[in-house]
């Protein structure tokens, strides 16, 4: 059996705050196989961005990560900042919600794309790098690549900038591409175009993709597996069609609803009464129990671990009783 590309074990992320220790990730176990696309969903504040920032080694000062995050067997948590920096834009790359965070406004688009190629493949000539950059712009649907290469990022629309980010990812061929809500800042039509583009290009990526989204239709269209996060825990994991069609965990059920087939594809996540737990609170039982319609006495004792049930994994003590 080959080792998964990314293997996360008992990942905990904490921060010291005025109100005490904040537990942002409370013990995440997750693997990402080679060439697969994993979607991550969950309400705002559930820890999705914190999880991918930890994988990227981009934690703000004061945050402390424990556990392990192994990429190809190498633990990224112990790697040190200079080695981690060398991995970014090389083995791991990221597409942000706002592409301007990753594009430098004072350099032309072409210069930045050529730099990506030459950092990743130092032996490549300048001429070849320019050609690859221009080809990548065509692949992501930007016409007139010569002109686009001369533009500064500020001269492009939001949708065009996101296409440039995808071109960068194609050029650097990372082992893992992380996309944290890459289309939230775009209007619905452009969002649909970008998702369609990612779908068409998926065969051009040899690596895996982690895709965070609030939009279930998008996750269904793009991803192979989906992970549902709540309060710093992973509460459900499975094949995207299975989880969206038949969510097992009460939180996933509330979030996803059971009628995905009847809904238009741009449905946002459902609204669930109550609010996400505070990171500084450490309730003894299941993290979702206070909002759960199915909660019973057993749920007040410990947070249940993820366990296999009907082909999916879910962290609920009452799966047998409620399905
Ligand atoms: N540096 C920090 N110090 C303390 N708490 C933090 C820090 N960074 C994040 N948090 C807390 O961690 C929790 C998870 O935040 P995170 O941004 O990962 O959520 P998210 O799932 O990405 O939400 P969204 O959908 O809104 O992007 C939040 O409660 C946030 O306030
Ligand atoms: Mg986020």
PDB file of C-alpha atoms in Angstrom, residues 13 17 54 93-94 133 215 275:
ATOM      1  CA  UNK A  13      -3.634  24.291  17.364  1.00  0.00           C
ATOM      2  CA  UNK A  17      -5.549  34.918  24.525  1.00  0.00           C
ATOM      3  CA  UNK A  54      -0.914  25.073   9.529  1.00  0.00           C
ATOM      4  CA  UNK A  93       1.006  26.161  -3.321  1.00  0.00           C
ATOM      5  CA  UNK A  94      -2.046  28.153  -2.367  1.00  0.00           C
ATOM      6  CA  UNK A 133       3.955  31.235 -18.851  1.00  0.00           C
ATOM      7  CA  UNK A 215     -20.839  26.374  -1.532  1.00  0.00           C
ATOM      8  CA  UNK A 275     -23.727  29.362  17.509  1.00  0.00           C
TER       9      UNK A 275
END
